[in-house]
CSV table of C-alpha atoms and ligand atoms in Angstrom, one decimal:
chain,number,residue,atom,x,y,z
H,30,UNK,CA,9.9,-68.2,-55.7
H,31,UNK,CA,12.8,-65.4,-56.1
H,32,UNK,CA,13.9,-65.8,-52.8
H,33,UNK,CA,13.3,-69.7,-51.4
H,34,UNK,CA,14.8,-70.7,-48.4
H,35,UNK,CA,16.5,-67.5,-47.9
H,36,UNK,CA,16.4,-65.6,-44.2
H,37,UNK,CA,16.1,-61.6,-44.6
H,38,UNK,CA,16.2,-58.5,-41.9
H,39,UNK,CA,14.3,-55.6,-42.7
H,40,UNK,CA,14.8,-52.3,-40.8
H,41,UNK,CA,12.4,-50.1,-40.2
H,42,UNK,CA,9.5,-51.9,-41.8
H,43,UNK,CA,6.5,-51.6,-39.1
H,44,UNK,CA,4.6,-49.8,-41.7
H,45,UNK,CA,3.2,-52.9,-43.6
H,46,UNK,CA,-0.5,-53.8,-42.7
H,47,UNK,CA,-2.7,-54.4,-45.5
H,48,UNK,CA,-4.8,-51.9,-46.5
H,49,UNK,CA,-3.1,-49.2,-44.6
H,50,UNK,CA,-0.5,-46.8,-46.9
H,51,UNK,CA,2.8,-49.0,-46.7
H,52,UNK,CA,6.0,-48.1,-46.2
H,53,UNK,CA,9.1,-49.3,-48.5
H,54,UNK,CA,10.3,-51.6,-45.5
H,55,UNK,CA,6.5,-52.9,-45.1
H,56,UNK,CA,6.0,-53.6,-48.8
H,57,UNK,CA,9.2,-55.5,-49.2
H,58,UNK,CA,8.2,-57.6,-46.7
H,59,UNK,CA,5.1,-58.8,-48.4
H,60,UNK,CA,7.6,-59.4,-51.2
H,61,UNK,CA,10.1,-61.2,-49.4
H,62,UNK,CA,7.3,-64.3,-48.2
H,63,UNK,CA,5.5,-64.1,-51.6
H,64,UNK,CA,8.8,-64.9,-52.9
H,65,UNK,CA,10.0,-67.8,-50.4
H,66,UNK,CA,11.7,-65.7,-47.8
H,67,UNK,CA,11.5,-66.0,-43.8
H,68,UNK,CA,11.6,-62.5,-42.4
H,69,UNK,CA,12.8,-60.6,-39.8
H,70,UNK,CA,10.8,-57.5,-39.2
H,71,UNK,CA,12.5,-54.6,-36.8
H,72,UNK,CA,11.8,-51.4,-36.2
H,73,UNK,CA,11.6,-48.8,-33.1
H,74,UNK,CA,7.3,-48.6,-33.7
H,75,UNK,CA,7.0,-51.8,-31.8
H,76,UNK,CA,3.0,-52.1,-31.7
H,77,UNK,CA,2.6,-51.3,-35.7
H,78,UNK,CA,5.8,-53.7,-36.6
H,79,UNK,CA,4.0,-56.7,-34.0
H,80,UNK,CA,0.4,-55.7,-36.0
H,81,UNK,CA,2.2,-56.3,-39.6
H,82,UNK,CA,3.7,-59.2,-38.5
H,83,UNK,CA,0.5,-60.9,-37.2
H,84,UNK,CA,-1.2,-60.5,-40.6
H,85,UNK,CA,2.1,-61.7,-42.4
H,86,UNK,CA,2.3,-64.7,-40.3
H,87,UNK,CA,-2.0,-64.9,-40.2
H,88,UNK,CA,-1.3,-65.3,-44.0
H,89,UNK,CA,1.2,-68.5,-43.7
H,90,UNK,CA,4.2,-66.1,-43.9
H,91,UNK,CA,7.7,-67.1,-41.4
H,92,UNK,CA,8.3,-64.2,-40.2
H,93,UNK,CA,8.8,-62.1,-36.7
H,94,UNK,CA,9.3,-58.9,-35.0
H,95,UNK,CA,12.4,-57.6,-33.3
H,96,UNK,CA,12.8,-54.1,-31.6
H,97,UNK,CA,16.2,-52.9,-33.6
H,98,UNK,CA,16.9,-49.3,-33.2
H,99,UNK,CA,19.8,-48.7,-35.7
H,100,UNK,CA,21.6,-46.5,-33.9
H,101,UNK,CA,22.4,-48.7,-31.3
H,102,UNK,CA,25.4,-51.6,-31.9
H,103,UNK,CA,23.9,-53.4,-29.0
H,104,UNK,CA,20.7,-53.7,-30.0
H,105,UNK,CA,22.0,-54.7,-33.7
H,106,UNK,CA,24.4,-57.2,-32.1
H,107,UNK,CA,21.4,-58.9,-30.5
H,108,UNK,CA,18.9,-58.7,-33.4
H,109,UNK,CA,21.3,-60.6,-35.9
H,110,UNK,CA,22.1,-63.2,-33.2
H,111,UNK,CA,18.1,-63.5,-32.9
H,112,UNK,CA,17.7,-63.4,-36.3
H,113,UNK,CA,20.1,-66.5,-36.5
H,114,UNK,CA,18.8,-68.5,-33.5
H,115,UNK,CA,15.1,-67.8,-35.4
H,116,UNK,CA,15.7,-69.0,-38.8
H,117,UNK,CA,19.7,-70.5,-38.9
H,118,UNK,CA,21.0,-67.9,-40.4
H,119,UNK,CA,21.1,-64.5,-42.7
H,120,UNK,CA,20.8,-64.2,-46.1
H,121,UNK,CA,19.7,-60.7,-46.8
H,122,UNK,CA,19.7,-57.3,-45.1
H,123,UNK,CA,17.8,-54.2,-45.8
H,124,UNK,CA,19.4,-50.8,-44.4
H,125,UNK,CA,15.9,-49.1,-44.6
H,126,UNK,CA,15.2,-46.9,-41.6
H,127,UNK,CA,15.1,-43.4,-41.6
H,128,UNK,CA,13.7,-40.1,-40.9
H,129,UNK,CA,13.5,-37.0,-42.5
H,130,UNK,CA,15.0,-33.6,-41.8
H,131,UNK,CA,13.6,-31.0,-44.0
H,132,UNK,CA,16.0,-27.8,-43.1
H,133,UNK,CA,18.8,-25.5,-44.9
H,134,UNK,CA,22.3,-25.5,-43.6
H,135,UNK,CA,21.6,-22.1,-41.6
H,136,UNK,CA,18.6,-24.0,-39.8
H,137,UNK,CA,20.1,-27.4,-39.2
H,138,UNK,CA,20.8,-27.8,-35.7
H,139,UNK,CA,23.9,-30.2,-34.4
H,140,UNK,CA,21.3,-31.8,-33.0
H,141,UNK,CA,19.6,-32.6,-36.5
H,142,UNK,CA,22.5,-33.4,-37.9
H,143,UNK,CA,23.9,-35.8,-35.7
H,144,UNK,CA,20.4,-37.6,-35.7
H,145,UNK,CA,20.5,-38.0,-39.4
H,146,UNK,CA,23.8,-39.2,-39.3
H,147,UNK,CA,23.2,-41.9,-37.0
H,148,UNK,CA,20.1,-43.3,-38.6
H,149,UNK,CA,21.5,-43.2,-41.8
H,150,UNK,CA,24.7,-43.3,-42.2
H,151,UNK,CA,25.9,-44.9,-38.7
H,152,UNK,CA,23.1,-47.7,-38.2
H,153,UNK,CA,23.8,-48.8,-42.1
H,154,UNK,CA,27.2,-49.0,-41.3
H,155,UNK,CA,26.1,-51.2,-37.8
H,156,UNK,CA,23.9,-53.5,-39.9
H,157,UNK,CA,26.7,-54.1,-42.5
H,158,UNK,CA,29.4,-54.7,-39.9
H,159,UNK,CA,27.3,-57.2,-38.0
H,160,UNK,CA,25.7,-59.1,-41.1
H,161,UNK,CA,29.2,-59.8,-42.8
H,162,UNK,CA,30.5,-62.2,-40.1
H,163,UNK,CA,26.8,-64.2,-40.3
H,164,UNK,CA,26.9,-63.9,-44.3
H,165,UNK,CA,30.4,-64.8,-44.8
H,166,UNK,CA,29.5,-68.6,-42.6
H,167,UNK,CA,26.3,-68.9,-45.1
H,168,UNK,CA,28.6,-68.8,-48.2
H,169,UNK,CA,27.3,-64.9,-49.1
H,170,UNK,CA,24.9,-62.4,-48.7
H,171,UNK,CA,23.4,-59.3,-50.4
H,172,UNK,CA,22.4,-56.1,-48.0
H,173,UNK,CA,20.8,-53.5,-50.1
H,174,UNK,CA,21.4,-49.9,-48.6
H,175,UNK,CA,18.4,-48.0,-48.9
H,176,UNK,CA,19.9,-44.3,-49.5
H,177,UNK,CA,17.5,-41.4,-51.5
H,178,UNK,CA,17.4,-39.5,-54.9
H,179,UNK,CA,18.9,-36.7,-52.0
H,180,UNK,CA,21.6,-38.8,-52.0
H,181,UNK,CA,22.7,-37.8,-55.4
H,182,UNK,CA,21.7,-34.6,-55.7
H,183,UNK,CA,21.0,-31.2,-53.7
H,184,UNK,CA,17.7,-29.4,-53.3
H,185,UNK,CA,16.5,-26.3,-51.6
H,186,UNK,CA,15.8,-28.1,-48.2
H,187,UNK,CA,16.8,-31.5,-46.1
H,188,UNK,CA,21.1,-30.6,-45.3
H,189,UNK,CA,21.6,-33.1,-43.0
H,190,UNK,CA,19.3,-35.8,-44.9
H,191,UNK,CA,21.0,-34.9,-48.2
H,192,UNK,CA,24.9,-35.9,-46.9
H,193,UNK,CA,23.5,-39.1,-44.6
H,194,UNK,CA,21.8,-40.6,-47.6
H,195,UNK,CA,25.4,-39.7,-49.8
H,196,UNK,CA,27.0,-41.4,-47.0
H,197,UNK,CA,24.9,-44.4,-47.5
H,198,UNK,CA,26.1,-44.3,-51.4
H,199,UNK,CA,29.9,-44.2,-50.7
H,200,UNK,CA,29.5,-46.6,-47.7
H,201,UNK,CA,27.8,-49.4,-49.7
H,202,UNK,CA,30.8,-49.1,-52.8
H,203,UNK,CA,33.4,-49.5,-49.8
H,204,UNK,CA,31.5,-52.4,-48.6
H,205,UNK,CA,31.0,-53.9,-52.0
H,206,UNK,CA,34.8,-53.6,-52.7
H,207,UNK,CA,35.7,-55.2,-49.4
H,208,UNK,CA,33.4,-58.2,-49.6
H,209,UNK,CA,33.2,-58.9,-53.3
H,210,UNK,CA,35.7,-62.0,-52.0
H,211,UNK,CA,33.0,-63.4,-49.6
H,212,UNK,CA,30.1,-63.6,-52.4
H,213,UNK,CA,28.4,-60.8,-50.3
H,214,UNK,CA,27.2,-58.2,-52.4
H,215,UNK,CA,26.4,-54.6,-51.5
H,216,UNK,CA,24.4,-52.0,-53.4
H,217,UNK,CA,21.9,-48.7,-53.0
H,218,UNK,CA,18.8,-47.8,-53.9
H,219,UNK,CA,18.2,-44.6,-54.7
H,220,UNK,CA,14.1,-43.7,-54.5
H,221,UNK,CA,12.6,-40.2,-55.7
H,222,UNK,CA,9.5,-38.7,-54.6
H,223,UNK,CA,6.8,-41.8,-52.9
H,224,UNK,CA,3.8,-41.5,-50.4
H,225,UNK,CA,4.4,-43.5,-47.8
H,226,UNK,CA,3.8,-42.8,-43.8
H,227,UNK,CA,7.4,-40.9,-43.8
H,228,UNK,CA,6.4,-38.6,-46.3
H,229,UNK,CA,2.4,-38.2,-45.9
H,230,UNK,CA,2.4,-35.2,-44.2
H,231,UNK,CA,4.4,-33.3,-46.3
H,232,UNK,CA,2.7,-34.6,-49.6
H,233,UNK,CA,-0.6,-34.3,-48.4
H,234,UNK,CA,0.0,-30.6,-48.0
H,235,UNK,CA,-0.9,-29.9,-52.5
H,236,UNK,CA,2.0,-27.3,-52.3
H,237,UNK,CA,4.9,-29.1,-51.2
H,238,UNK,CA,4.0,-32.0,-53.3
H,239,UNK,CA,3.6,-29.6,-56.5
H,240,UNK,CA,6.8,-28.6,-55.8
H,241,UNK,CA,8.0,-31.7,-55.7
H,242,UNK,CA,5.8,-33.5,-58.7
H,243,UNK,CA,7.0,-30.4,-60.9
H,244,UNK,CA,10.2,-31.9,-60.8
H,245,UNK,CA,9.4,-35.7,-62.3
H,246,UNK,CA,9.2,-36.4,-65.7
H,247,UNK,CA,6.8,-38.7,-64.9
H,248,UNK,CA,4.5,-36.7,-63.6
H,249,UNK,CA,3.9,-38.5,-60.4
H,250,UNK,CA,5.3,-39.6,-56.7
H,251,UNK,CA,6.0,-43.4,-56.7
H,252,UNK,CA,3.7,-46.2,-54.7
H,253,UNK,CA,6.1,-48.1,-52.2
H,254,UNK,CA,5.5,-51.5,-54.6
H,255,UNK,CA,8.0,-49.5,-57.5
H,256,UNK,CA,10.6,-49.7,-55.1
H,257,UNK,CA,10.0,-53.1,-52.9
H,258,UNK,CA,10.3,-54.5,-56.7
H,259,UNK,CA,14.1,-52.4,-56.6
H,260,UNK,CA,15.1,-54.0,-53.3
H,261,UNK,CA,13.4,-57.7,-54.6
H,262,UNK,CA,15.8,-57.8,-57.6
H,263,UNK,CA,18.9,-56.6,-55.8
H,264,UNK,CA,18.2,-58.8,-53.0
H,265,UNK,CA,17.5,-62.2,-55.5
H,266,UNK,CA,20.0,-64.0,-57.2
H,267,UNK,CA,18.5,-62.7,-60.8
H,268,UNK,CA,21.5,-59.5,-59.2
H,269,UNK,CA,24.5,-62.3,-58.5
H,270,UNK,CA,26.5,-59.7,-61.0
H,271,UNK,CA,25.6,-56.5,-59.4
H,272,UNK,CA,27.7,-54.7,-56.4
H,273,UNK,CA,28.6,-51.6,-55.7
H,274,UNK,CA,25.7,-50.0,-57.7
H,275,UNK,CA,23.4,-47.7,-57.6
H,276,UNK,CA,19.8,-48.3,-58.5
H,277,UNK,CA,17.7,-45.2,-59.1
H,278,UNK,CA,13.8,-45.7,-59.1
H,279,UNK,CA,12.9,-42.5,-59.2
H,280,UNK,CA,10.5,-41.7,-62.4
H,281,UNK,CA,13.4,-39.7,-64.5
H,282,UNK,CA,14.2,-37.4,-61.4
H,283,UNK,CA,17.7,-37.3,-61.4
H,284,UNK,CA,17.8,-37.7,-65.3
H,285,UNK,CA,17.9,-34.2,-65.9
X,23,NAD,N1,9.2,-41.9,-49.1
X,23,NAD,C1,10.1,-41.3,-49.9
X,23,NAD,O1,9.8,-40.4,-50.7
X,23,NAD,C2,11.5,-41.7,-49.8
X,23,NAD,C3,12.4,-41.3,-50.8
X,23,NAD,C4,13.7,-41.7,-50.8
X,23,NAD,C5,14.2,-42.4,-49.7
X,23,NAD,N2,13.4,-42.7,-48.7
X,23,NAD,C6,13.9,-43.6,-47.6
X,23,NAD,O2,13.3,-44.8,-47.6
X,23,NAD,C7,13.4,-45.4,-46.3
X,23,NAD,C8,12.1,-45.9,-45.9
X,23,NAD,O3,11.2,-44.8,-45.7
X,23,NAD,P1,9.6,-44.9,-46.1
X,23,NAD,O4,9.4,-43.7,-46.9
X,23,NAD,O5,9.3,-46.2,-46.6
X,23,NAD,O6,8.9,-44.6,-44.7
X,23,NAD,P2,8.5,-45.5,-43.4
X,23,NAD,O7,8.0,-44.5,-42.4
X,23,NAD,O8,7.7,-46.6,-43.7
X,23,NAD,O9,9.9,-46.1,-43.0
X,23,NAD,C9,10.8,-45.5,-42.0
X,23,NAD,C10,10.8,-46.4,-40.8
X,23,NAD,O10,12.0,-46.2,-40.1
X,23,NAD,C11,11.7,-46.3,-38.7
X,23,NAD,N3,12.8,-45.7,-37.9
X,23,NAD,C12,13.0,-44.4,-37.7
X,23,NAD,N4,14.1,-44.3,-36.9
X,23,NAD,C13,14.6,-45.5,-36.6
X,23,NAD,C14,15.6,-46.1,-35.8
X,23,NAD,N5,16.5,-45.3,-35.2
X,23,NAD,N6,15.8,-47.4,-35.8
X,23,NAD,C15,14.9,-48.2,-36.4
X,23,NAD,N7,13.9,-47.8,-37.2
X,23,NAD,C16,13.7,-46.4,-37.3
X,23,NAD,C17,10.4,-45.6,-38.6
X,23,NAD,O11,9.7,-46.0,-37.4
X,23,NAD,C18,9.6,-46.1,-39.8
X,23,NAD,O12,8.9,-47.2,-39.6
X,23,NAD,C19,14.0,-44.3,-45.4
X,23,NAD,O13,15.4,-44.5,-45.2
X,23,NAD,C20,13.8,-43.0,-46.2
X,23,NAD,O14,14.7,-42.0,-45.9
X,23,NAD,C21,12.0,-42.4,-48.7
């Protein structure tokens, strides 16, 4: 029991039903209850988010759905107040919706680009801002930033993903600095290549996820498990040492 007693949001983790490929949001979850947690499920894919969070709470989990779009400070204002009237209060946060964008700079609209930005970078700045307040009343926190190996380095493709998820990075060390005081710590993971329903389509195409495999040590894309376990440590109090770090789970990627 890693996490007992503690109360955790999750964004963007619809993608959890059992037997169906998971997401990293969906897969923590699981984690989370196994662990002790209550839950907070959000997300913008309302019907899959309600359909994971029947079978979590089918299987004696606390937990509940929320529409949160990340984007929005409203709708972030009113899921942490709902998180708090659910369960008391807020424990843990998981900056972990996203979307992908998989152009050059020449081919990367201002459209593009402002979208990435404001998943990424702008709704993990919105969670952070309206956790702290809630965090710093429980005595602490940990929100756990979930950026990209793309957030570390380049690659041929995904401009606008590549500097949101390096936004993510330098936002969570700023956070970490300015919170260490309140016992809330802040840190990033940083995931390679993984199947999940984000990234199925491209991998599924045996070109694009060559490409992409040629690149890992390992030899292989990660399951969504590899880095729920990342997020589990970072957001248990085995990690009371650890802020402002980076946590790469990306099978020797960015090794090279
Ligand atoms: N799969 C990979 O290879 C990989 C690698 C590195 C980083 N990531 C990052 O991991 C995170 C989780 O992705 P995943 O691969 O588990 O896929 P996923 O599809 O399970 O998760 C992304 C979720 O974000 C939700 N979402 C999109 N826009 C949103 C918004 N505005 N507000 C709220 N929710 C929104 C989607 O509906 C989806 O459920 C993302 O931030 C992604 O960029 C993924």
């Amino acid at each position: 029991m890693r996490l007992e007693g503690k109360v955790a949001l999750i964004t963007g983790s619809a993608s959890g039903l059992k037997g169906e490929l998971m997401g990293f949001g969906g897969a923590a979850a699981w984690m989370f209850v196994r662990e002790g947690a209550k839950v907070v499920l959000s997300d913008i894919s309302d019907d899959a988010g309600r359909k994971t969070v029947s079978q979590l709470v089918e299987s004696g989990a606390e937990a509940i759905y929320l529409h949160l779009d990340v984007t929005s400070e409203e709708q972030w204002r009113e899921a942490v107040d709902a998180t708090v009237s659910a369960f008391g209060k807020l424990d843990i946060l998981v900056n972990n919706a996203g979307t992908g964008a998989t152009f050059n700079v020449e081919d990367t609209s201002e459209e593009v680009w402002d979208d990435q930005m404001a998943v990424h970078a702008k709704g993990t700045f919105l969670g952070t801002k309206h956790a702290i307040p809630h965090m710093r009343r429980a005595g602490g926190g940990s929100i756990i930033n979930i950026s990209s190996i793309n957030g570390l380095i380049g690659s041929p493709t995904s401009a606008a993903y590549h500097a949101a998820k390096g936004a993510v990075r330098l936002f969570t060390k700023a956070a970490a600095v300015q919170y260490a005081g309140d016992r809330i710590r802040v840190n990033s993971v940083h995931p390679g290549y993984a199947m999940t329903p984000l990234t199925r389509n491209m991998f599924s195409d045996p070109e694009q996820l060559g490409v992409r495999i040629a690149r890992v040590p390992m030899g292989r894309a990660a399951v969504a498990d590899e880095i729920a376990n990342a997020i589990l440590y970072l957001a248990s109090d085995e990690s009371s040492f650890v802020t402002g770090s980076e946590v790469v789970v990306d099978g020797g990627v960015t090794a090279q």
